[in-house]
Short mmCIF file of C-alpha atoms and ligand atoms in Angstrom, two decimals:
data_model
loop_
_atom_site.label_atom_id
_atom_site.label_comp_id
_atom_site.label_asym_id
_atom_site.label_seq_id
_atom_site.Cartn_x
_atom_site.Cartn_y
_atom_site.Cartn_z
CA MET A 1204 118.58 93.64 -135.47
CA LYS A 1205 119.09 97.46 -135.44
CA ILE A 1206 116.22 99.71 -136.25
CA LYS A 1207 117.15 102.59 -138.40
CA LEU A 1208 115.04 105.68 -138.47
CA TYR A 1209 115.34 109.07 -140.17
CA ASN A 1210 115.78 111.70 -137.52
CA THR A 1211 114.60 115.14 -138.54
CA LEU A 1212 116.95 116.62 -136.12
CA SER A 1213 120.08 115.49 -137.77
CA ARG A 1214 118.52 114.88 -141.25
CA ASN A 1215 120.16 111.52 -141.08
CA ILE A 1216 119.19 107.92 -140.84
CA GLU A 1217 120.22 106.88 -137.43
CA ASP A 1218 120.41 103.55 -135.28
CA PHE A 1219 117.47 103.94 -133.04
CA VAL A 1220 118.71 103.59 -129.43
CA PRO A 1221 115.89 104.03 -126.76
CA GLN A 1222 116.97 105.62 -123.43
CA ALA A 1223 115.83 102.53 -121.46
CA PRO A 1224 116.66 99.26 -123.10
CA GLY A 1225 113.49 97.62 -124.32
CA HIS A 1226 111.26 100.64 -123.64
CA VAL A 1227 110.12 103.26 -125.95
CA SER A 1228 108.51 106.62 -125.04
CA LEU A 1229 106.59 107.97 -128.13
CA TYR A 1230 104.71 111.17 -128.31
CA THR A 1231 102.43 111.90 -131.33
CA CYS A 1232 100.92 115.26 -132.11
CA GLY A 1233 97.25 114.29 -132.43
CA PRO A 1234 94.32 115.96 -133.89
CA THR A 1235 92.76 119.22 -133.39
CA VAL A 1236 89.24 118.08 -132.74
CA TYR A 1237 87.36 120.84 -134.56
CA ASN A 1238 86.07 118.83 -137.57
CA TYR A 1239 86.37 115.27 -139.03
CA ALA A 1240 89.96 114.23 -139.72
CA HIS A 1241 90.73 114.54 -143.48
CA ILE A 1242 92.66 111.52 -145.01
CA GLY A 1243 95.79 113.70 -145.08
CA ASN A 1244 95.63 113.86 -141.16
CA LEU A 1245 94.90 110.25 -141.25
CA ARG A 1246 98.08 109.40 -143.29
CA ALA A 1247 99.90 111.15 -140.25
CA TYR A 1248 98.27 108.60 -137.75
CA ILE A 1249 98.91 105.48 -140.09
CA PHE A 1250 102.63 106.56 -140.14
CA SER A 1251 102.92 106.75 -136.33
CA ASP A 1252 100.95 103.46 -136.14
CA ILE A 1253 103.42 101.72 -138.52
CA LEU A 1254 106.28 103.16 -136.47
CA LYS A 1255 104.67 101.79 -133.32
CA ARG A 1256 104.01 98.38 -134.92
CA VAL A 1257 107.54 98.12 -136.16
CA LEU A 1258 108.80 98.96 -132.63
CA LEU A 1259 106.46 96.33 -131.27
CA TYR A 1260 107.55 93.78 -133.81
CA ASN A 1261 111.02 94.08 -132.62
CA GLY A 1262 110.07 93.25 -129.16
CA LEU A 1263 110.10 96.65 -127.56
CA GLU A 1264 107.48 97.94 -125.30
CA VAL A 1265 106.03 101.23 -126.48
CA ASN A 1266 104.37 103.97 -124.11
CA HIS A 1267 102.38 105.92 -126.55
CA ILE A 1268 100.87 109.38 -125.86
CA MET A 1269 98.60 111.01 -128.16
CA ASN A 1270 97.20 114.39 -127.31
CA LEU A 1271 93.88 115.82 -128.34
CA THR A 1272 93.99 119.54 -129.01
CA ASP A 1273 90.70 120.61 -127.56
CA ILE A 1274 91.48 124.26 -127.00
CA ASP A 1275 93.19 126.43 -129.61
CA ASP A 1276 92.22 129.26 -132.09
CA LYS A 1277 90.25 126.91 -134.36
CA THR A 1278 88.35 125.00 -131.85
CA ILE A 1279 87.21 128.29 -130.11
CA ARG A 1280 86.37 129.86 -133.47
CA ASP A 1281 84.27 126.71 -134.75
CA SER A 1282 82.54 125.87 -131.49
CA GLN A 1283 81.23 129.63 -131.42
CA LYS A 1284 79.91 129.17 -134.93
CA ALA A 1285 78.34 125.81 -133.95
CA GLY A 1286 76.75 127.55 -130.98
CA GLN A 1287 78.13 124.73 -128.65
CA THR A 1288 80.32 124.79 -125.63
CA LEU A 1289 83.80 123.96 -126.34
CA LYS A 1290 83.60 120.65 -124.50
CA GLU A 1291 80.41 119.50 -126.37
CA PHE A 1292 81.98 120.49 -129.73
CA THR A 1293 85.41 118.86 -129.20
CA GLU A 1294 83.98 115.70 -127.56
CA PHE A 1295 81.88 115.08 -130.64
CA TYR A 1296 84.94 115.27 -133.01
CA THR A 1297 87.00 113.22 -130.62
CA LYS A 1298 84.56 110.37 -130.96
CA GLU A 1299 84.59 110.65 -134.63
CA PHE A 1300 88.39 110.54 -134.66
CA TYR A 1301 88.23 107.29 -132.61
CA THR A 1302 85.81 105.82 -135.29
CA ASP A 1303 88.19 106.64 -137.98
CA ARG A 1304 91.16 105.28 -136.01
CA ASP A 1305 89.35 101.87 -135.63
CA ALA A 1306 88.13 101.87 -139.21
CA LEU A 1307 91.84 102.17 -140.30
CA ASN A 1308 93.18 99.47 -137.85
CA ILE A 1309 95.35 102.02 -136.05
CA LEU A 1310 96.22 100.68 -132.57
CA PRO A 1311 94.90 102.76 -129.71
CA ALA A 1312 97.56 104.91 -128.02
CA THR A 1313 98.54 104.01 -124.47
CA LYS A 1314 96.66 107.10 -123.44
CA TYR A 1315 94.95 110.09 -125.13
CA THR A 1316 95.59 113.37 -123.31
CA LYS A 1317 93.18 116.32 -123.63
CA ALA A 1318 94.92 119.71 -123.57
CA THR A 1319 92.25 121.10 -121.24
CA ASP A 1320 93.08 118.42 -118.59
CA TYR A 1321 96.77 119.98 -118.38
CA ILE A 1322 96.15 123.74 -117.96
CA LYS A 1323 97.87 123.57 -114.46
CA GLU A 1324 101.05 121.88 -115.87
CA MET A 1325 101.20 124.42 -118.57
CA VAL A 1326 100.78 127.33 -116.23
CA THR A 1327 103.67 125.69 -113.93
CA MET A 1328 105.91 125.58 -117.03
CA ILE A 1329 105.19 129.11 -118.14
CA GLU A 1330 106.02 130.51 -114.51
CA THR A 1331 109.28 128.48 -114.85
CA LEU A 1332 110.18 130.27 -118.19
CA LEU A 1333 109.32 133.63 -116.73
CA GLU A 1334 111.40 132.88 -113.75
CA LYS A 1335 114.25 131.77 -115.71
CA ASN A 1336 113.92 134.82 -117.90
CA TYR A 1337 113.15 132.97 -121.22
CA ALA A 1338 109.73 134.50 -121.38
CA TYR A 1339 108.26 137.86 -120.71
CA LYS A 1340 104.85 139.48 -120.04
CA GLU A 1341 103.10 141.88 -122.41
CA ASN A 1342 101.01 144.80 -121.27
CA ASP A 1343 97.85 142.88 -121.93
CA GLY A 1344 98.83 140.02 -119.61
CA SER A 1345 99.97 137.53 -122.59
CA VAL A 1346 103.25 135.85 -122.14
CA TYR A 1347 105.63 135.33 -124.85
CA PHE A 1348 108.73 133.13 -125.42
CA ASP A 1349 111.80 135.22 -126.14
CA ILE A 1350 113.40 133.31 -129.01
CA LYS A 1351 116.65 135.36 -128.84
CA LYS A 1352 117.41 133.82 -125.40
CA PHE A 1353 117.51 130.25 -126.92
CA PRO A 1354 120.68 130.34 -129.17
CA GLU A 1355 119.66 126.77 -130.53
CA TYR A 1356 116.33 128.23 -131.84
CA GLY A 1357 115.65 126.89 -135.32
CA LYS A 1358 117.83 123.71 -134.81
CA LEU A 1359 114.88 121.30 -135.99
CA SER A 1360 113.56 123.43 -138.95
CA HIS A 1361 117.08 124.88 -139.89
CA ILE A 1362 115.53 128.45 -140.02
CA ASP A 1363 117.89 131.03 -141.23
CA MET A 1364 117.24 134.07 -138.99
CA ASN A 1365 118.62 136.30 -141.85
CA GLU A 1366 115.92 135.44 -144.14
CA GLN A 1367 112.98 136.68 -142.07
CA LYS A 1368 110.29 139.05 -143.48
CA GLU A 1369 110.89 142.44 -142.97
CA ASN A 1370 108.62 144.52 -140.59
CA ALA A 1371 107.87 141.50 -138.55
CA SER A 1372 106.26 142.84 -135.32
CA GLY A 1373 108.70 140.74 -133.12
CA ARG A 1374 105.96 138.72 -131.55
CA ILE A 1375 103.19 136.70 -132.74
CA LYS A 1376 99.91 135.64 -130.92
CA LYS A 1377 98.18 133.25 -133.42
CA ASP A 1378 99.20 129.50 -133.34
CA GLU A 1379 100.25 129.09 -136.95
CA TYR A 1380 102.68 131.01 -139.09
CA GLU A 1381 105.49 130.53 -141.66
CA LYS A 1382 109.02 129.91 -141.08
CA GLU A 1383 110.01 133.33 -142.62
CA ASN A 1384 108.09 134.93 -139.81
CA ALA A 1385 109.90 133.36 -136.73
CA GLN A 1386 109.04 135.50 -133.94
CA ASP A 1387 108.44 135.50 -130.15
CA PHE A 1388 105.42 133.08 -129.70
CA ALA A 1389 102.48 133.26 -127.31
CA LEU A 1390 102.76 130.79 -124.29
CA TRP A 1391 99.73 132.31 -122.57
CA LYS A 1392 97.13 134.43 -124.45
CA ALA A 1393 95.38 137.09 -122.28
CA TRP A 1394 91.62 136.76 -122.74
CA ASP A 1395 89.90 138.89 -125.37
CA GLU A 1396 86.29 139.08 -126.49
CA ASN A 1397 86.88 136.58 -129.28
CA ASP A 1398 87.51 133.90 -126.73
CA GLY A 1399 84.02 134.35 -125.31
CA ASP A 1400 83.46 132.16 -122.32
CA VAL A 1401 86.67 130.11 -123.02
CA PHE A 1402 89.30 131.10 -120.35
CA TRP A 1403 91.01 129.95 -117.21
CA ASP A 1404 91.73 132.33 -114.41
CA PRO A 1405 94.86 130.41 -113.00
CA SER A 1406 95.33 132.30 -109.82
CA THR A 1407 91.75 131.57 -108.58
CA THR A 1408 90.78 128.22 -110.12
CA LEU A 1409 93.96 126.16 -110.36
CA GLY A 1410 95.03 126.18 -106.80
CA THR A 1411 98.57 127.12 -107.77
CA SER A 1412 100.25 130.32 -107.08
CA THR A 1413 100.61 132.17 -110.33
CA SER A 1414 100.91 135.66 -111.70
CA LEU A 1415 99.03 134.68 -115.08
CA SER A 1416 95.84 136.51 -115.69
CA LYS A 1417 92.61 135.22 -117.29
CA GLY A 1418 93.45 133.68 -120.62
CA ARG A 1419 94.27 130.51 -122.29
CA PRO A 1420 97.40 128.50 -123.34
CA GLY A 1421 99.09 128.76 -126.63
CA TRP A 1422 98.98 125.63 -128.85
CA HIS A 1423 102.64 124.82 -128.56
CA ILE A 1424 102.90 124.80 -124.75
CA GLU A 1425 100.18 122.26 -124.62
CA CYS A 1426 102.22 119.45 -126.25
CA SER A 1427 105.33 120.26 -124.29
CA ALA A 1428 103.28 120.03 -120.90
CA MET A 1429 101.48 116.86 -121.86
CA SER A 1430 104.61 115.05 -123.09
CA ILE A 1431 106.63 115.94 -119.94
CA ALA A 1432 103.79 115.21 -117.76
CA ASN A 1433 103.18 111.68 -119.21
CA LEU A 1434 106.60 110.63 -120.57
CA GLY A 1435 109.25 112.59 -118.61
CA GLU A 1436 111.55 115.41 -119.45
CA THR A 1437 113.34 113.60 -122.37
CA ILE A 1438 111.44 111.24 -124.58
CA ASP A 1439 112.61 108.99 -127.31
CA ILE A 1440 110.43 109.78 -130.34
CA HIS A 1441 108.25 112.61 -131.14
CA THR A 1442 106.19 112.38 -134.27
CA GLY A 1443 103.92 114.62 -136.51
CA GLY A 1444 103.29 115.82 -139.94
CA ILE A 1445 105.97 117.75 -141.74
CA ASP A 1446 103.81 120.95 -141.22
CA ASN A 1447 104.24 120.42 -137.34
CA MET A 1448 108.00 120.93 -137.74
CA PHE A 1449 107.71 124.69 -137.76
CA PRO A 1450 106.65 126.45 -135.81
CA HIS A 1451 104.96 123.72 -133.56
CA HIS A 1452 107.93 121.39 -132.77
CA GLU A 1453 110.45 124.14 -133.03
CA ASN A 1454 108.60 126.00 -130.34
CA GLU A 1455 107.98 122.84 -128.35
CA ILE A 1456 111.84 122.13 -128.27
CA ALA A 1457 112.77 125.80 -127.18
CA GLN A 1458 110.20 126.13 -124.29
CA SER A 1459 110.75 122.48 -123.11
CA GLU A 1460 114.58 122.67 -123.08
CA CYS A 1461 114.54 126.06 -121.51
CA ALA A 1462 112.31 124.96 -118.72
CA THR A 1463 113.97 121.69 -117.99
CA GLY A 1464 117.57 122.07 -119.23
CA LYS A 1465 117.26 118.67 -120.85
CA THR A 1466 116.90 117.36 -124.32
CA PHE A 1467 113.19 117.39 -125.15
CA ALA A 1468 113.27 114.35 -127.65
CA ASN A 1469 116.12 112.38 -129.13
CA TYR A 1470 114.30 111.58 -132.35
CA PHE A 1471 111.83 113.63 -134.30
CA MET A 1472 109.98 111.93 -137.19
CA HIS A 1473 107.80 113.54 -139.62
CA ASN A 1474 105.50 112.32 -142.41
CA GLU A 1475 105.31 113.97 -145.75
CA HIS A 1476 101.93 115.39 -146.85
CA LEU A 1477 99.19 113.81 -148.67
CA LEU A 1478 98.53 116.14 -151.83
CA VAL A 1479 95.65 116.87 -154.11
CA ASP A 1480 96.74 118.16 -157.64
CA GLY A 1481 100.18 118.78 -156.10
CA LYS A 1482 98.84 120.90 -153.13
CA LYS A 1483 98.77 119.79 -149.56
CA MET A 1484 95.36 118.48 -148.69
CA SER A 1485 94.05 120.93 -145.96
CA LYS A 1486 90.81 121.95 -144.51
CA SER A 1487 91.62 125.61 -145.18
CA ALA A 1488 92.25 124.97 -148.90
CA GLY A 1489 88.98 123.06 -149.15
CA ASN A 1490 90.64 120.32 -151.11
CA PHE A 1491 90.07 117.53 -148.72
CA TYR A 1492 88.29 114.13 -148.18
CA THR A 1493 87.35 112.62 -145.07
CA LEU A 1494 87.38 108.92 -144.54
CA ARG A 1495 83.45 108.98 -144.68
CA ASP A 1496 83.77 110.52 -148.10
CA ILE A 1497 85.55 107.71 -149.54
CA VAL A 1498 83.59 105.02 -147.67
CA ALA A 1499 80.55 106.58 -149.32
CA LYS A 1500 82.27 106.17 -152.65
CA GLY A 1501 82.27 102.44 -151.98
CA TYR A 1502 85.91 102.10 -150.76
CA ASN A 1503 87.02 99.87 -147.81
CA PRO A 1504 88.82 102.32 -145.32
CA ILE A 1505 91.66 99.71 -145.28
CA ALA A 1506 92.18 100.49 -149.06
CA PHE A 1507 93.34 103.97 -147.93
CA ARG A 1508 95.75 102.29 -145.36
CA TYR A 1509 97.11 99.92 -148.08
CA LEU A 1510 97.58 103.17 -150.20
CA ALA A 1511 99.50 104.86 -147.36
CA LEU A 1512 101.66 101.44 -146.85
CA GLN A 1513 102.47 101.59 -150.63
CA ASN A 1514 104.23 104.91 -150.24
CA SER A 1515 107.24 105.88 -148.10
CA TYR A 1516 106.16 108.06 -145.21
CA ARG A 1517 108.98 110.57 -146.30
CA THR A 1518 107.73 111.09 -149.83
CA PRO A 1519 104.75 113.42 -150.60
CA LEU A 1520 101.70 111.33 -151.83
CA ASN A 1521 99.52 112.63 -154.44
CA PHE A 1522 96.00 111.38 -153.69
CA THR A 1523 94.06 110.25 -156.68
CA PHE A 1524 91.04 107.87 -156.96
CA ASP A 1525 92.82 105.93 -159.63
CA SER A 1526 95.62 105.16 -156.96
CA LEU A 1527 93.06 104.14 -154.32
CA ASP A 1528 91.27 101.91 -156.94
CA GLY A 1529 94.65 100.19 -157.35
CA ALA A 1530 95.18 99.87 -153.63
CA GLN A 1531 91.73 98.54 -153.26
CA SER A 1532 92.21 95.89 -155.89
CA ALA A 1533 95.55 94.82 -154.52
CA LEU A 1534 93.88 94.51 -151.03
CA LYS A 1535 91.12 92.44 -152.29
CA LYS A 1536 93.49 90.17 -154.12
CA MET A 1537 95.47 89.67 -150.97
CA TYR A 1538 92.23 88.92 -149.03
CA ASN A 1539 91.21 86.35 -151.48
CA ILE A 1540 94.56 84.64 -151.59
CA PHE A 1541 94.51 84.57 -147.92
CA LEU A 1542 90.97 83.02 -147.74
CA LYS A 1543 92.30 80.27 -150.09
CA LEU A 1544 95.18 79.30 -147.74
CA GLY A 1545 92.98 77.00 -145.73
CA ALA A 1546 92.52 76.60 -142.09
CA GLU A 1547 95.92 75.21 -141.10
CA TYR A 1548 98.79 77.42 -139.60
CA GLY A 1549 102.14 76.17 -140.35
CA ASN A 1550 105.64 77.92 -139.55
CA ILE A 1551 106.79 81.29 -140.12
CA ASN A 1552 109.07 81.10 -143.20
CA LYS A 1553 112.45 82.30 -141.80
CA ASN A 1554 113.98 83.53 -145.06
CA TYR A 1555 111.07 85.71 -145.99
CA GLU A 1556 110.81 87.06 -142.37
CA ASP A 1557 114.47 88.02 -142.42
CA GLU A 1558 113.84 89.96 -145.57
CA PHE A 1559 110.83 91.47 -144.02
CA ILE A 1560 112.54 92.58 -140.97
CA THR A 1561 115.36 94.15 -142.94
CA ALA A 1562 112.95 96.28 -144.84
CA ILE A 1563 110.79 97.34 -141.96
CA ASN A 1564 113.77 98.20 -139.86
CA SER A 1565 115.27 100.19 -142.65
CA ASP A 1566 113.33 103.48 -141.68
CA LEU A 1567 109.84 101.84 -142.03
CA GLY A 1568 110.32 100.33 -145.46
CA VAL A 1569 106.68 99.03 -145.54
CA SER A 1570 106.22 99.35 -149.15
CA GLN A 1571 109.29 96.97 -149.70
CA ALA A 1572 107.77 94.67 -147.10
CA LEU A 1573 104.62 94.44 -149.03
CA GLY A 1574 106.64 93.50 -152.10
CA ILE A 1575 108.23 90.75 -149.87
CA ALA A 1576 104.84 89.49 -148.74
CA TRP A 1577 103.62 89.23 -152.30
CA LYS A 1578 106.64 87.38 -153.34
CA MET A 1579 106.17 85.08 -150.42
CA LEU A 1580 102.42 84.49 -151.38
CA GLY A 1581 103.43 83.71 -154.90
CA ASP A 1582 106.06 81.25 -154.13
CA GLU A 1583 105.19 77.68 -154.79
CA SER A 1584 107.88 76.29 -152.60
CA VAL A 1585 106.25 77.53 -149.49
CA SER A 1586 103.37 75.49 -148.30
CA LYS A 1587 99.90 77.10 -147.86
CA ALA A 1588 99.88 76.48 -144.11
CA ASP A 1589 103.35 78.42 -143.83
CA LYS A 1590 102.11 81.10 -146.04
CA LYS A 1591 99.29 81.55 -143.77
CA ALA A 1592 101.50 81.68 -140.55
CA THR A 1593 104.06 84.17 -142.34
CA ILE A 1594 101.49 86.54 -143.83
CA LEU A 1595 99.62 86.70 -140.42
CA LYS A 1596 102.79 87.68 -138.74
CA PHE A 1597 103.62 90.19 -141.25
CA ASP A 1598 100.12 91.61 -140.73
CA GLU A 1599 101.24 92.59 -137.28
CA VAL A 1600 102.81 95.57 -139.01
CA PHE A 1601 100.68 95.95 -141.98
CA GLY A 1602 97.36 96.03 -140.11
CA LEU A 1603 95.37 94.92 -143.08
CA GLY A 1604 93.11 92.96 -140.68
CA LEU A 1605 93.75 89.58 -142.33
CA LEU A 1606 92.63 87.76 -139.43
CA ASN A 1607 89.17 89.22 -139.66
CA VAL A 1608 88.99 88.85 -143.42
CA ASN A 1609 86.37 86.20 -143.26
CA LYS A 1610 84.08 88.64 -141.42
CA ILE A 1611 84.91 91.39 -143.83
CA GLU A 1612 84.63 89.57 -146.99
CA ILE A 1613 81.46 87.33 -146.47
CA PRO A 1614 78.32 89.23 -146.81
CA ASP A 1615 75.51 88.75 -144.47
CA GLU A 1616 73.22 87.02 -147.08
CA ILE A 1617 75.81 84.37 -147.63
CA ILE A 1618 76.23 83.79 -143.86
CA LYS A 1619 72.53 83.43 -143.72
CA LEU A 1620 72.47 80.81 -146.37
CA LYS A 1621 75.28 79.05 -144.80
CA GLU A 1622 73.30 78.83 -141.63
CA GLU A 1623 70.15 77.51 -143.35
CA ARG A 1624 72.18 74.83 -145.11
CA GLU A 1625 73.69 73.81 -141.71
CA TYR A 1626 70.15 73.37 -140.39
CA ALA A 1627 69.21 71.36 -143.42
CA ARG A 1628 72.35 69.19 -143.00
CA SER A 1629 71.36 68.70 -139.29
CA GLN A 1630 67.91 67.48 -140.39
CA LYS A 1631 69.59 65.18 -142.88
CA ASN A 1632 67.67 67.11 -145.67
CA TRP A 1633 70.40 66.54 -148.28
CA ALA A 1634 68.28 67.82 -151.16
CA SER A 1635 67.81 71.20 -149.65
CA SER A 1636 71.49 71.32 -148.44
CA ASP A 1637 72.70 70.65 -152.06
CA GLU A 1638 70.25 73.26 -153.36
CA ILE A 1639 71.50 75.93 -150.99
CA ARG A 1640 75.04 74.99 -151.83
CA ILE A 1641 74.38 75.62 -155.49
CA ILE A 1642 72.79 79.14 -154.60
CA ILE A 1643 75.93 79.93 -152.59
CA GLU A 1644 78.19 79.06 -155.48
CA GLU A 1645 76.24 81.09 -157.90
CA LYS A 1646 76.87 84.00 -155.75
CA GLY A 1647 80.69 83.48 -155.85
CA TYR A 1648 81.33 81.49 -152.72
CA LYS A 1649 82.40 78.01 -152.03
CA VAL A 1650 81.22 75.80 -149.02
CA ILE A 1651 83.89 73.54 -147.55
CA ASP A 1652 82.55 70.86 -145.30
CA SER A 1653 84.58 69.05 -142.65
CA ASP A 1654 83.25 66.47 -140.22
CA SER A 1655 81.66 68.98 -137.69
CA ILE A 1656 81.80 72.36 -139.43
CA SER A 1657 81.46 74.12 -142.85
CA THR A 1658 83.29 77.00 -143.81
CA ILE A 1659 82.84 79.61 -146.53
CA GLU A 1660 85.61 80.75 -148.94
CA LYS A 1661 85.31 83.25 -151.88
CA ILE A 1662 85.78 81.44 -155.31
P1 AMP B 2503 95.87 119.03 -137.03
O1 AMP B 2503 94.56 118.30 -136.72
O2 AMP B 2503 95.50 120.08 -138.13
O3 AMP B 2503 96.49 119.33 -135.90
O4 AMP B 2503 96.67 117.89 -137.90
C1 AMP B 2503 96.83 116.54 -137.45
C2 AMP B 2503 98.03 115.90 -138.04
O5 AMP B 2503 97.95 115.75 -139.47
C3 AMP B 2503 99.37 116.76 -137.75
O6 AMP B 2503 100.42 115.74 -137.54
C4 AMP B 2503 99.60 117.32 -139.27
O7 AMP B 2503 100.98 117.63 -139.47
C5 AMP B 2503 99.01 116.28 -140.08
N1 AMP B 2503 98.64 116.57 -141.45
C6 AMP B 2503 97.87 117.80 -141.75
N2 AMP B 2503 97.61 117.89 -143.06
C7 AMP B 2503 98.28 116.83 -143.74
C8 AMP B 2503 98.41 116.37 -144.92
N3 AMP B 2503 97.85 116.99 -145.98
N4 AMP B 2503 99.17 115.16 -145.20
C9 AMP B 2503 99.80 114.55 -144.20
N5 AMP B 2503 99.64 114.85 -142.82
C10 AMP B 2503 98.91 116.09 -142.58
ZN1 ZN B 2504 101.71 118.78 -130.70
#
């Protein structure tokens, strides 16, 4: 069945056709590792995870690259504040990012690429752009991309060059700016004292012939270089949050297409923002929660994943604790139903699976797919064993961790009681075994004995 995806380039839902049948190259703009990810950032990674899981469900192989921005304006600024080297500082937050990823059941990328490992590729690309006259050098040694030289500039974010702010200087050195301020952007930033000891001197250290002076790359060239180095000049899908569309992805397209003469990415997909009181959740606005914050309030991280699944990735999502409560109770209900389905696996229910595939292949309709899953779980004409097989298959896309639900739901205390009871049974101490069974039941769990093993379910 065809997969339909919304392509930001065309602003249309299109049939997804990978370049090589059966294989997908996917690049996701990953975290800037200068702090803990907030749950808005994590919505972006849940979105790319769902996309990947849908592609995998359809039998496609996915080569997924996610970058780690470990050099940019923010990582330099905050590592200096913390009194740490850039490497120490960014490695700490990279580890924390992996912890969040695992807590949210986000499948690991095929490869994580650190920007600082690709300086040579960036320098080579900048040299190509200089040679082809798409870029120019400023007096201080910084190199800028000349947006006038690329007539297609703005094709992703649909910028109107007539709506530009007056008095724009014509070139911009910082990494982030507004759409009304489209200007020549920095590919290479000559060292200044704010950079401290963070710089590369490409002509002496990279073993490549270059005219670039001591400095560091701009943010945008990082993703172009890492995408091309790992996935080739044209990739199938590039993802990120909607704020990445301009300037980041617009600039990635410009510099990549001018350097290679090829289309950079056939599909661009963007998730809408997570909002708080109607405003984008962001570190700079200070209106953010990390995953740790919500876990400290007693939520299961997967409740946040469930909340993200309940909402289309293309709709802004206003975050409230009421909605997280709702997601958490729906998740618990699903876990409890699952636990009561018994040990036997039946067959995947074909009718429900067809409905499910139609939903997920319609531009990642996971909230509809959740509705189908609930309908199936409540359908008395489907046996428990078939329900079990079907919901576990659907969970390959949802990623709610149903297979591990026993481990998640049964507290250590109950497991300990179960073990004590098993010992009592092995000693044929039936009185003690019955006593423990009652204690377990009083705590809200049920013991199911079969010949050789006993299992625990939630009552
Ligand atoms: P950053 O670490 O700032 O580079 O952001 C990482 C990812 O999170 C990017 O894809 C951003 O577009 C995305 N992002 C940032 N803020 C939000 C938000 N409030 N809601 C959803 N995605 C976001
Ligand atoms: Zn990027």
